[in-house]
mmCIF file of C-alpha atoms in Angstrom:
data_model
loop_
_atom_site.group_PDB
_atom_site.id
_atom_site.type_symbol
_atom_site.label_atom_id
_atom_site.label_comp_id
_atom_site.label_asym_id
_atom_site.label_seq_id
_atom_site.Cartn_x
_atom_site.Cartn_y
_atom_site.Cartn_z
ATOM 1 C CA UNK A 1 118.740 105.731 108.420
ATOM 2 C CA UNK A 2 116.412 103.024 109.929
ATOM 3 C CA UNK A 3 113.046 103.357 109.365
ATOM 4 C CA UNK A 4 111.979 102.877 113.157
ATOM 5 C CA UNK A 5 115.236 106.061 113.714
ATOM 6 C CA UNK A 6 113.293 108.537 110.722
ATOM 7 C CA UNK A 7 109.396 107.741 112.373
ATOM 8 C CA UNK A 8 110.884 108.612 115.934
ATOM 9 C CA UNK A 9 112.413 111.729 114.792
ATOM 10 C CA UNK A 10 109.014 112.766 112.510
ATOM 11 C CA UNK A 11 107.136 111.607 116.143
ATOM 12 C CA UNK A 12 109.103 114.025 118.364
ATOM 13 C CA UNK A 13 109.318 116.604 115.381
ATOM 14 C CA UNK A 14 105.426 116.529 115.319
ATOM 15 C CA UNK A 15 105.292 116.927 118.950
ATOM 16 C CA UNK A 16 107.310 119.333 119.430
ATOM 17 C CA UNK A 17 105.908 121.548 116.464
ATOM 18 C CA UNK A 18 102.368 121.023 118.089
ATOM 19 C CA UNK A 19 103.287 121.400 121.719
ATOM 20 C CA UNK A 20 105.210 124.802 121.050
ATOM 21 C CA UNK A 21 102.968 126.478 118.770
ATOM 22 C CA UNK A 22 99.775 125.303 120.750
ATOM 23 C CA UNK A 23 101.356 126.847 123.333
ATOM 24 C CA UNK A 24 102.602 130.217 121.963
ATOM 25 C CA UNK A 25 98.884 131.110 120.275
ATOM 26 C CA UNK A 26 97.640 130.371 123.559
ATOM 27 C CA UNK A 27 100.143 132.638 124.959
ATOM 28 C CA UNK A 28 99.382 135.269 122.271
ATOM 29 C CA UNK A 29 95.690 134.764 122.498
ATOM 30 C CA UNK A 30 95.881 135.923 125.930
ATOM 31 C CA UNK A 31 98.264 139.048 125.424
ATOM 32 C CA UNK A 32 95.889 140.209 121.951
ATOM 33 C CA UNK A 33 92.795 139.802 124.686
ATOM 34 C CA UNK A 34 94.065 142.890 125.955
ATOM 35 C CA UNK A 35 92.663 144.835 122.700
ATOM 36 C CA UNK A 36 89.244 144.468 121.684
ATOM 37 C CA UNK A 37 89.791 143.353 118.034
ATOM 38 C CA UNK A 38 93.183 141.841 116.420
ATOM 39 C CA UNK A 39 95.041 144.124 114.448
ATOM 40 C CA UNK A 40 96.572 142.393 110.757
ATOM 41 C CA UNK A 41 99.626 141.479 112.801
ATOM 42 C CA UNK A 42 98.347 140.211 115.571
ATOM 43 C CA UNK A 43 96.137 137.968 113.174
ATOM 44 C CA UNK A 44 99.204 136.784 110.962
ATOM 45 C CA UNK A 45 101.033 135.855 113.782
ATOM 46 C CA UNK A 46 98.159 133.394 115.468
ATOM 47 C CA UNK A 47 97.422 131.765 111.894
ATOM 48 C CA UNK A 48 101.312 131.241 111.455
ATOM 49 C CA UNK A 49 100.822 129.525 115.020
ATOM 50 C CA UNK A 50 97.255 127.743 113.376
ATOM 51 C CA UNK A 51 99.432 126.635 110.302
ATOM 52 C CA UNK A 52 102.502 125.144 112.101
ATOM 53 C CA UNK A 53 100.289 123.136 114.538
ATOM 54 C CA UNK A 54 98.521 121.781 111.676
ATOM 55 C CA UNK A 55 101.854 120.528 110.379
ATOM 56 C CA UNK A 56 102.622 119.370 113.602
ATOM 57 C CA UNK A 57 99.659 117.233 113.720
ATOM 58 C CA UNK A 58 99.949 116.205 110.224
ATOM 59 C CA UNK A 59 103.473 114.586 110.882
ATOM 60 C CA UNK A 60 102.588 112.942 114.376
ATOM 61 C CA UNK A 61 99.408 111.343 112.445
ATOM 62 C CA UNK A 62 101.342 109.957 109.551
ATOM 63 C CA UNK A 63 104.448 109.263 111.728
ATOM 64 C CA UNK A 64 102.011 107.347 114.041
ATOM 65 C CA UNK A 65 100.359 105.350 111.711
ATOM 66 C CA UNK A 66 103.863 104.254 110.756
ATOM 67 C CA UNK A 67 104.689 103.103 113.916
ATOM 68 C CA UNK A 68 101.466 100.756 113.649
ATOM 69 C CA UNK A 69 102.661 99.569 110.399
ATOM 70 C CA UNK A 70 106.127 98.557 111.980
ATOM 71 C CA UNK A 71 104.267 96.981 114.500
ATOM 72 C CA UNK A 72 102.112 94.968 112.705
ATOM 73 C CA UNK A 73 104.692 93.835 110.633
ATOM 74 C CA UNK A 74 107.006 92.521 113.818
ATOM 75 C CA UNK A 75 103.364 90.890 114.988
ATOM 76 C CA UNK A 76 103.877 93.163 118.324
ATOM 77 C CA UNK A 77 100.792 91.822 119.125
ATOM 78 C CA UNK A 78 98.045 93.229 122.198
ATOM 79 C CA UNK A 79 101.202 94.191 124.205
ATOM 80 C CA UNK A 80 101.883 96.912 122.876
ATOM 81 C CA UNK A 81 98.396 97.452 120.664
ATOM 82 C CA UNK A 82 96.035 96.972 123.338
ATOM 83 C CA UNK A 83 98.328 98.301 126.164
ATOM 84 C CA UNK A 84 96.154 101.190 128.262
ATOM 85 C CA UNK A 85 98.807 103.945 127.783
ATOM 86 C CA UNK A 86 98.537 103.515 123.885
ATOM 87 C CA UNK A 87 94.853 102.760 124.224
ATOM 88 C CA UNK A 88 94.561 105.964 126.009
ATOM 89 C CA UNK A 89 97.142 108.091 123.580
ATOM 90 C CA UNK A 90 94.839 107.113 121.241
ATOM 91 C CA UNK A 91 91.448 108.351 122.182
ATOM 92 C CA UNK A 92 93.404 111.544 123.779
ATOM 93 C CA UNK A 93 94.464 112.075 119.852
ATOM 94 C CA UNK A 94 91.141 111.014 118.365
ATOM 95 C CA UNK A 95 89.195 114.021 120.217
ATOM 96 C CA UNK A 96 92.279 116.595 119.761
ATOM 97 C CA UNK A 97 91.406 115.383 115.858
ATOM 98 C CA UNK A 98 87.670 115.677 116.259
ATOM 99 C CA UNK A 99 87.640 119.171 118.466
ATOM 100 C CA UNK A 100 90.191 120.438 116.220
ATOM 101 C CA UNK A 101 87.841 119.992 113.218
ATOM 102 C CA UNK A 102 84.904 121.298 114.929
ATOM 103 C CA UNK A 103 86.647 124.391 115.645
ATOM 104 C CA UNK A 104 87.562 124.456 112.030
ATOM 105 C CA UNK A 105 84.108 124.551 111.147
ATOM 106 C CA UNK A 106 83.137 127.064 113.525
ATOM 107 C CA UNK A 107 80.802 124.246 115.616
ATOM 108 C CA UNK A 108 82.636 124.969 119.123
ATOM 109 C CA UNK A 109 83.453 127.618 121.466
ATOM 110 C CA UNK A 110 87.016 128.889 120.544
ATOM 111 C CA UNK A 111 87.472 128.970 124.586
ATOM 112 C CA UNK A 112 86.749 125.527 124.985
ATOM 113 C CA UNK A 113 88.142 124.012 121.606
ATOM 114 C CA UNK A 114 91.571 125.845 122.571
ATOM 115 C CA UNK A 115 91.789 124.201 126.215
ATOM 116 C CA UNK A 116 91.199 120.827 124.499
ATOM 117 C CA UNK A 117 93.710 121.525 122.183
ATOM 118 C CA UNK A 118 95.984 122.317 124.731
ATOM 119 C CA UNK A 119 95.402 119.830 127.113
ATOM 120 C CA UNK A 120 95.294 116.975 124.490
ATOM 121 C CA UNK A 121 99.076 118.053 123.319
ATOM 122 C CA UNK A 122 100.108 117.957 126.717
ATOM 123 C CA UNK A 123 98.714 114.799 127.913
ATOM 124 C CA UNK A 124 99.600 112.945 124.367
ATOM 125 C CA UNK A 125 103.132 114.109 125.379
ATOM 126 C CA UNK A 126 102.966 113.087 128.726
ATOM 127 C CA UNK A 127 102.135 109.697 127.639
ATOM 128 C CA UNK A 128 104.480 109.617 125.200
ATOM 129 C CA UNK A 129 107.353 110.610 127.189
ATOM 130 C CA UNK A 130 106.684 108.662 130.683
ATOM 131 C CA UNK A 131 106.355 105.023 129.055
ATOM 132 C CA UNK A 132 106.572 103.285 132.406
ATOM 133 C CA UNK A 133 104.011 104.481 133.607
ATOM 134 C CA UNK A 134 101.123 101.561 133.985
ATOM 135 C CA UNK A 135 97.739 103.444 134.921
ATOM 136 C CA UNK A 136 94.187 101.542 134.058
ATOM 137 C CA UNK A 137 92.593 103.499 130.479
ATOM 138 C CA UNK A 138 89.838 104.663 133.058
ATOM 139 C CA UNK A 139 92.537 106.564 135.284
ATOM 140 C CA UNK A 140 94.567 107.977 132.510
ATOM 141 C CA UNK A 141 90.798 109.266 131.039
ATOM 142 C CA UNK A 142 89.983 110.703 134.299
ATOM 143 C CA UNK A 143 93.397 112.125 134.692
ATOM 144 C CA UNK A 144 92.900 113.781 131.262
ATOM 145 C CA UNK A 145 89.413 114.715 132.026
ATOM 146 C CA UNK A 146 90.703 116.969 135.266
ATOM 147 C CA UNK A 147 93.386 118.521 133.903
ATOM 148 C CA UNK A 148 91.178 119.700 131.020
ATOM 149 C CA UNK A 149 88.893 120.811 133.805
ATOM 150 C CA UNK A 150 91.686 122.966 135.241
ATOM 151 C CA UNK A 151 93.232 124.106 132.304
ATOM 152 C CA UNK A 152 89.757 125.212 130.900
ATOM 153 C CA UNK A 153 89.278 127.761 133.825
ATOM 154 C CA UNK A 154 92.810 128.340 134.403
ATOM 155 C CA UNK A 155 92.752 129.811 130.356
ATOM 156 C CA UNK A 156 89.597 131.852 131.335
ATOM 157 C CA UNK A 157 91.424 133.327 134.524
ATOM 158 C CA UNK A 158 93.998 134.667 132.555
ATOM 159 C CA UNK A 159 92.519 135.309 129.400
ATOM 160 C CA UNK A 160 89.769 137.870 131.410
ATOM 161 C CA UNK A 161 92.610 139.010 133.909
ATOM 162 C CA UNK A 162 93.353 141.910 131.288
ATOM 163 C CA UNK A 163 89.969 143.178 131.304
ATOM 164 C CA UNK A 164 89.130 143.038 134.520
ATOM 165 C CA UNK A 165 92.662 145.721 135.209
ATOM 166 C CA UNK A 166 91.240 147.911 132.552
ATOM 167 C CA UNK A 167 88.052 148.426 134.390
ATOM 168 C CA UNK B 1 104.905 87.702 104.191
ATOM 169 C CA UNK B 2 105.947 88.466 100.345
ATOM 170 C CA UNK B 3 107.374 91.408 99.277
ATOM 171 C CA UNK B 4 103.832 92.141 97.518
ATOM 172 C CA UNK B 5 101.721 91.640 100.486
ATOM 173 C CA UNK B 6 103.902 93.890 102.608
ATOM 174 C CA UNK B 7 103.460 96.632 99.609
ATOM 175 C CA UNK B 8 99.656 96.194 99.519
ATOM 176 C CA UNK B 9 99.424 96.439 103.532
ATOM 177 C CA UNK B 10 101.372 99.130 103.878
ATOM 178 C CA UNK B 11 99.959 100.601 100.792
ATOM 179 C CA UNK B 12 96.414 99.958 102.014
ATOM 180 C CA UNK B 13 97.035 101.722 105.567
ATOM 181 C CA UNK B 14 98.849 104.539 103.787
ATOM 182 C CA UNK B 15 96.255 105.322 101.091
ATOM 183 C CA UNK B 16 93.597 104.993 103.124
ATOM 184 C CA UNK B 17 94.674 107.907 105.838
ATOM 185 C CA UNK B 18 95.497 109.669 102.554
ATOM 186 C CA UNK B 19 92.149 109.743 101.898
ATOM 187 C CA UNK B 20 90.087 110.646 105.088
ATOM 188 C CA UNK B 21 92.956 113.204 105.132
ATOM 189 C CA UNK B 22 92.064 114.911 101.778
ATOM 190 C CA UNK B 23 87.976 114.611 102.620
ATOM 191 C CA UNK B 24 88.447 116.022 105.922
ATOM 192 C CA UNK B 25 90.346 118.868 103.495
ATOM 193 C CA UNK B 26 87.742 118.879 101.252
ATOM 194 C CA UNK B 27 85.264 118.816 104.287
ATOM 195 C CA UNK B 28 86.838 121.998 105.873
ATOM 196 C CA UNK B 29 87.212 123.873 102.219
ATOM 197 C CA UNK B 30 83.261 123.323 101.621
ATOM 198 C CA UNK B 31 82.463 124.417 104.797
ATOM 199 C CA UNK B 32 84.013 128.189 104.292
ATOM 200 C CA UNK B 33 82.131 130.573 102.713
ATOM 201 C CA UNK B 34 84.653 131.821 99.798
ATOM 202 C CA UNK B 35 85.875 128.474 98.332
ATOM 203 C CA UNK B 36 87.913 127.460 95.535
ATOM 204 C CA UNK B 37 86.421 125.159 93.044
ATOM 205 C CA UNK B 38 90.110 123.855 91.673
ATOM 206 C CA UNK B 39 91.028 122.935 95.462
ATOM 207 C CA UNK B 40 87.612 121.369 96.120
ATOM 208 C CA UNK B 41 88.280 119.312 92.791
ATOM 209 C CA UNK B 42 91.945 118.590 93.795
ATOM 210 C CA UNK B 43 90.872 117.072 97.396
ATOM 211 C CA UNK B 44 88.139 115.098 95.811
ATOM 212 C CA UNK B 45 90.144 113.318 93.223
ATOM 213 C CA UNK B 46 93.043 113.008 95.707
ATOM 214 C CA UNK B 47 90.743 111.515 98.073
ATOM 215 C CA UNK B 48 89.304 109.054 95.318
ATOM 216 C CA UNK B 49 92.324 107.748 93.990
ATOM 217 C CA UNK B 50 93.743 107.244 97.607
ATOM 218 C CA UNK B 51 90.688 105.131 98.730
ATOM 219 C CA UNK B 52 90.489 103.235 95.249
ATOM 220 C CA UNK B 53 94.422 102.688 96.389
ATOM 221 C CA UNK B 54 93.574 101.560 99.877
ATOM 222 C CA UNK B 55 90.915 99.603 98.387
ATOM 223 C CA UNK B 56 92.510 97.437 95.541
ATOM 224 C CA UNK B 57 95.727 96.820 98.122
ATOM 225 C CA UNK B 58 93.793 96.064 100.858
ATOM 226 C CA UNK B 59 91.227 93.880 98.520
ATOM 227 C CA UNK B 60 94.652 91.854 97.306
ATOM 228 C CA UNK B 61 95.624 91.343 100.727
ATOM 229 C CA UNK B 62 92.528 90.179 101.961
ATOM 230 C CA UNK B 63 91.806 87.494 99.336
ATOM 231 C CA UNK B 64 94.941 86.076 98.713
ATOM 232 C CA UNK B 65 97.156 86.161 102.368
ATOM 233 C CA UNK B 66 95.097 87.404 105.091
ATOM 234 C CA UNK B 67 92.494 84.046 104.824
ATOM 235 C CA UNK B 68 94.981 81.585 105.158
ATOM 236 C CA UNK B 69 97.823 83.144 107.005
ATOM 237 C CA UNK B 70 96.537 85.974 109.606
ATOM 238 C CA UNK B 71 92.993 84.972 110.135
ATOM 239 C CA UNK B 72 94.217 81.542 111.785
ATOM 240 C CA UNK B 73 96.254 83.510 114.148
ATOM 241 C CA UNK B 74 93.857 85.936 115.387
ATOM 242 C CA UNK B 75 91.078 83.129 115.736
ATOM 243 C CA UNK B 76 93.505 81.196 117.962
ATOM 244 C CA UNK B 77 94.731 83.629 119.748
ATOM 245 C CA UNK B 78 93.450 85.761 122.958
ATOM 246 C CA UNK B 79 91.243 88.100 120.653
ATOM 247 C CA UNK B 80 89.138 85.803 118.318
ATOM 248 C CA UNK B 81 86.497 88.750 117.903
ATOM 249 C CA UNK B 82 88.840 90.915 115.934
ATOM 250 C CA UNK B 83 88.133 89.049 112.943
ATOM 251 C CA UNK B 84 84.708 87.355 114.070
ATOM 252 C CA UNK B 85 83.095 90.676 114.402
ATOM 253 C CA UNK B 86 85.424 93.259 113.662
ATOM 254 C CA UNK B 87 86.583 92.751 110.048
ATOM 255 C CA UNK B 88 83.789 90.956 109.447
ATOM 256 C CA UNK B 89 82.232 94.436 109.180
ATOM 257 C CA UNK B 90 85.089 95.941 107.980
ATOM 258 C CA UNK B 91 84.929 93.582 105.039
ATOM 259 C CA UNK B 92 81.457 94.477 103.945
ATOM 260 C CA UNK B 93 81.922 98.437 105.161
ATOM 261 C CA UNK B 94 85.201 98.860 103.093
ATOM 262 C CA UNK B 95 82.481 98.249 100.025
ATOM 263 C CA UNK B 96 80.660 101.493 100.151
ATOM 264 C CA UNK B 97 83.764 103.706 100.668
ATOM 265 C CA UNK B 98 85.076 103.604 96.664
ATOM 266 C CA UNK B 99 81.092 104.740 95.368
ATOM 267 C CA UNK B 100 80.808 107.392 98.235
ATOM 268 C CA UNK B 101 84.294 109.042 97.524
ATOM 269 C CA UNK B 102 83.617 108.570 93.367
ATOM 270 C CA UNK B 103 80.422 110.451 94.022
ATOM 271 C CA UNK B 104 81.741 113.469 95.507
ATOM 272 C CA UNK B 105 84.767 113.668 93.223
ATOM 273 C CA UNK B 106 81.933 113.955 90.141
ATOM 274 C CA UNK B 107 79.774 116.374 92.439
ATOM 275 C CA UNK B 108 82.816 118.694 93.086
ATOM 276 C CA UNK B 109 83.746 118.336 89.523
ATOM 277 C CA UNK B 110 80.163 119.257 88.068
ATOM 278 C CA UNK B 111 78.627 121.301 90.921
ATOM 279 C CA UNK B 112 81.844 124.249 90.526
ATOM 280 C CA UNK B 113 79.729 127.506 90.902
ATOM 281 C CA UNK B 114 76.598 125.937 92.096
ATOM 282 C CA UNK B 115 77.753 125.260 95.355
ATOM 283 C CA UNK B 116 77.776 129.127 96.291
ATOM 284 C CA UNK B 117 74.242 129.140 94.826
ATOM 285 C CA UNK B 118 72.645 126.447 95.994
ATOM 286 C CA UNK B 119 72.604 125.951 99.902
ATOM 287 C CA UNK B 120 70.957 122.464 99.904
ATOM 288 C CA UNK B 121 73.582 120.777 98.029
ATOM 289 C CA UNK B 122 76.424 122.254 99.718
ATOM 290 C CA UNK B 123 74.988 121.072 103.135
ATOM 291 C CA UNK B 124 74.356 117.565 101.384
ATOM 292 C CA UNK B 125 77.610 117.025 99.896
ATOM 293 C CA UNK B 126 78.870 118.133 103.718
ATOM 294 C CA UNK B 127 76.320 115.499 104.927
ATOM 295 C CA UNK B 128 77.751 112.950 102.487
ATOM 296 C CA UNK B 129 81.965 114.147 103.459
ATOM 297 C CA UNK B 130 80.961 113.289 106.893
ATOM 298 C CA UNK B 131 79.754 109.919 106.457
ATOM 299 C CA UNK B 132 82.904 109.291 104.185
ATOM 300 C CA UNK B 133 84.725 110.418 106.890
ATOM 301 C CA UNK B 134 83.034 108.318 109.447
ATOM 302 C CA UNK B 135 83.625 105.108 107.729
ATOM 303 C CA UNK B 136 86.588 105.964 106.575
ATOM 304 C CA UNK B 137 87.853 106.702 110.381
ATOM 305 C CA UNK B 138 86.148 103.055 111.804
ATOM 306 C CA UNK B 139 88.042 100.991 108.819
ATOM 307 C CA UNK B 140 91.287 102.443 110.462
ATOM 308 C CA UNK B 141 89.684 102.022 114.206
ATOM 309 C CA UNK B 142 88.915 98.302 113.034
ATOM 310 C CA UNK B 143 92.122 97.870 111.150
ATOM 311 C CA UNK B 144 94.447 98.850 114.160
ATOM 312 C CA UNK B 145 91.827 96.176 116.534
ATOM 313 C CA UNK B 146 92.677 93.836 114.010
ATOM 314 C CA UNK B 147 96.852 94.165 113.499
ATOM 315 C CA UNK B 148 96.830 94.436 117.100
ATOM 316 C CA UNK B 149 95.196 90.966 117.431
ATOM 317 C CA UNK B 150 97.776 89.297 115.522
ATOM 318 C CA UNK B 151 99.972 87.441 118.255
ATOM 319 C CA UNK B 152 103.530 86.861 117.345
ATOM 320 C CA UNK B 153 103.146 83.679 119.784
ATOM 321 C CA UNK B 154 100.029 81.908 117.700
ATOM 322 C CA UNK B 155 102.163 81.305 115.162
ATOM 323 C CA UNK B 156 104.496 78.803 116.776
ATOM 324 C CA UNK B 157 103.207 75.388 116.410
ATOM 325 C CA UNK B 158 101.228 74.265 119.363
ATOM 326 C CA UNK B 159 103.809 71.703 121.138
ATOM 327 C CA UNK B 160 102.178 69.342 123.942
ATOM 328 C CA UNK B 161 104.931 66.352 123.778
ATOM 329 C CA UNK B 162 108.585 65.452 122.922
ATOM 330 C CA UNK B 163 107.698 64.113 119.570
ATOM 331 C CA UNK B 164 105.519 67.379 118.474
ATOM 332 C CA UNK B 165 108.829 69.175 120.114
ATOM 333 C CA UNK B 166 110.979 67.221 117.926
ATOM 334 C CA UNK B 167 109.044 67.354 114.350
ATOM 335 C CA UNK B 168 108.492 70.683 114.829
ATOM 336 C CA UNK B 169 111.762 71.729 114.235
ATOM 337 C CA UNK B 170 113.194 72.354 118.266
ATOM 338 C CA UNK B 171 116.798 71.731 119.303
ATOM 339 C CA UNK B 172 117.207 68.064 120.824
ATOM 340 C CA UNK B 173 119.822 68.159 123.790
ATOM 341 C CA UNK B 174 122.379 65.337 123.472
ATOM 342 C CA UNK B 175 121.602 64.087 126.996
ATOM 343 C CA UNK B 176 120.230 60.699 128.212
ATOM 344 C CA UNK B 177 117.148 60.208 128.161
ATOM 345 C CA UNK B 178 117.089 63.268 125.403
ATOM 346 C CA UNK B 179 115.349 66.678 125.610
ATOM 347 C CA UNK B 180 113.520 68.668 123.267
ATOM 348 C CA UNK B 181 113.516 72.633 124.013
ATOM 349 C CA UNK B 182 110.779 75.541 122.719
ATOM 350 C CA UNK B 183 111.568 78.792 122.765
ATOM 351 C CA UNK B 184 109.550 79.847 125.739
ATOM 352 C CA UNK B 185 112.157 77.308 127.351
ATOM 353 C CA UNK B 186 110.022 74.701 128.336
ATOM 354 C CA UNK B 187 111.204 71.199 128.019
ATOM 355 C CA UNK B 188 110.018 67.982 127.046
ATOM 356 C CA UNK B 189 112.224 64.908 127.681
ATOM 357 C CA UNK B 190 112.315 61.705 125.666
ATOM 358 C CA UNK B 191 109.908 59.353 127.280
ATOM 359 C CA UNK B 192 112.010 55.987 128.072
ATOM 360 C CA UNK B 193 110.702 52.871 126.482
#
């Protein structure tokens, strides 16, 4: 196998892994918010979620870096390094990184951290996926910004919709 | 490039994520309040061997191919800055990061138990991961600035006539007068005495 063919596949793998599990413990985060503490299962099955989308971000990380070393070695040049999609992909997976570890340590809101989390995955998929797509850095950042926006109350909506039916 | 200096590039990108991966590790295992002294010693050695990696490959590279063959390019090319500024400080940055990740590999080595005890050197050696971190995290910024001011197109030979056309390697059409052809498919003809 090429090594361009094994980095794609560790690249989707990644995202796909992160994506899907960011999105089930969100899921199950809202369904445990029902109760008022996590039982031992409940717990288990969010730090499963926690573990695989640390995987998941460990092989899009390494995978990505590989795809910089292929490009530096072909000399792609400021095409493709300075382009505003990758530019953008970029600082959309340096704060996922950063928010990521400040939830780690405990520094952040869970709330907020976990709409970050989610909307980072998203967008760094989005980007990923739709590569024709030739927006300025500035509108792909404000495009991020908004959807975090939305997805931040969105998550609070439904995350307090339980308690407000027990009441 | 030589099969060595593609080993000590890739080697130098590769170890050096290696490392601010296992400090960022060893970042989040110090941080918790039940720790365990064999993982803190594991991350800190792993992190120290990967950075001395990063740092003897990327030292080798530096010296002996990146001088003559890849700082030309950038500094003719669209983004002389990359290496005027950019590595530049990398060059002088890169220095500290063997020392800082050697001292916390001895810290977590002799510290063990006194971490739990002693509150002020836990939040030190945190103090001291982070800035670890923070370099390590702007040598990659600056290194991916830097391979992504390296223009495939700088390194054809600048051609302004036939005769630079010619001796610079070009194919010469059989055609009267003759024609000399670069591969952006511009063509110079044969000036006619």
């Amino acid at each position: 196998m090429e090594w361009y063919t094994l980095l794609k596949f560790a690249h989707i793998l990644g995202t796909v892994l992160g994506v899907g599990a960011t999105t089930l413990a969100e899921i199950f985060t809202i369904k445990f918010a029902k109760s008022d503490d996590l039982s031992p299962t409940e717990h288990y099955i969010l730090q499963t979620c926690y573990s695989v989308i640390r995987w998941g971000l460990a092989l899009l990380i390494f995978s990505g870096f590989g795809y910089l070393i292929i490009w530096r070695l072909n000399m792609a040049g400021p095409e493709l390094f300075f382009n505003s999609r990758f530019i953008a992909k970029i600082t959309i997976v340096g704060i996922l990184l950063f928010f990521t570890l400040l939830m780690n340590l405990k520094m952040i809101r869970m709330e907020l951290g976990s709409a970050i989390a989610i909307t980072s995955w998203y967008m760094a998929m989005f980007l990923g996926i739709w590569r024709s797509l030739q927006w300025s850095y500035l509108v792909f950042i404000a495009f991020y910004v908004s959807a975090l926006i939305v997805i931040y109350f969105l998550l609070d909506y439904l995350r307090k919709r339980p308690a407000r039916e027990r009441t | 490039m030589s099969q060595a200096f593609l080993i000590a590039l890739i080697a130098h990108m590769l170890f050096g994520l290696a490392g601010i991966v296992a400090f960022t590790s060893f970042l989040l295992l110090l941080s918790r309040q039940e720790w365990n002294d064999d993982r803190l010693r594991r991350y800190a050695g792993i992190g120290f061997v990967a950075l001395i990696v990063a740092w003897v490959s990327g030292g080798y590279y530096y010296t002996t191919y990146y001088g003559k063959s890849v700082k030309p390019i950038i500094i003719e090319g669209t983004y002389p800055w990359a290496h005027q500024v950019i590595m530049e400080a990398k060059e002088h940055a890169f220095l500290f990061l063997p020392f800082l990740a050697l001292v916390l590999w001895i810290v977590a080595w002799q510290a063990g138990k006194a971490f739990e005890e002693n509150e002020k050197l836990r939040k030190a050696v945190i103090l001291l991961t982070v800035v670890t971190m923070i370099i390590g995290s702007a040598m990659a910024l600056g290194g991916l600035v830097i391979s992504g001011s390296v223009e495939k197109r700088s390194l054809q030979p600048t051609v302004r006539s036939y005769g630079e056309c010619v001796n610079a390697g070009y194919p010469v059409m059989l055609s009267y007068p003759s024609a000399c052809r670069i591969p952006d498919g511009k063509i110079f003809i044969q000036p006619v005495q």
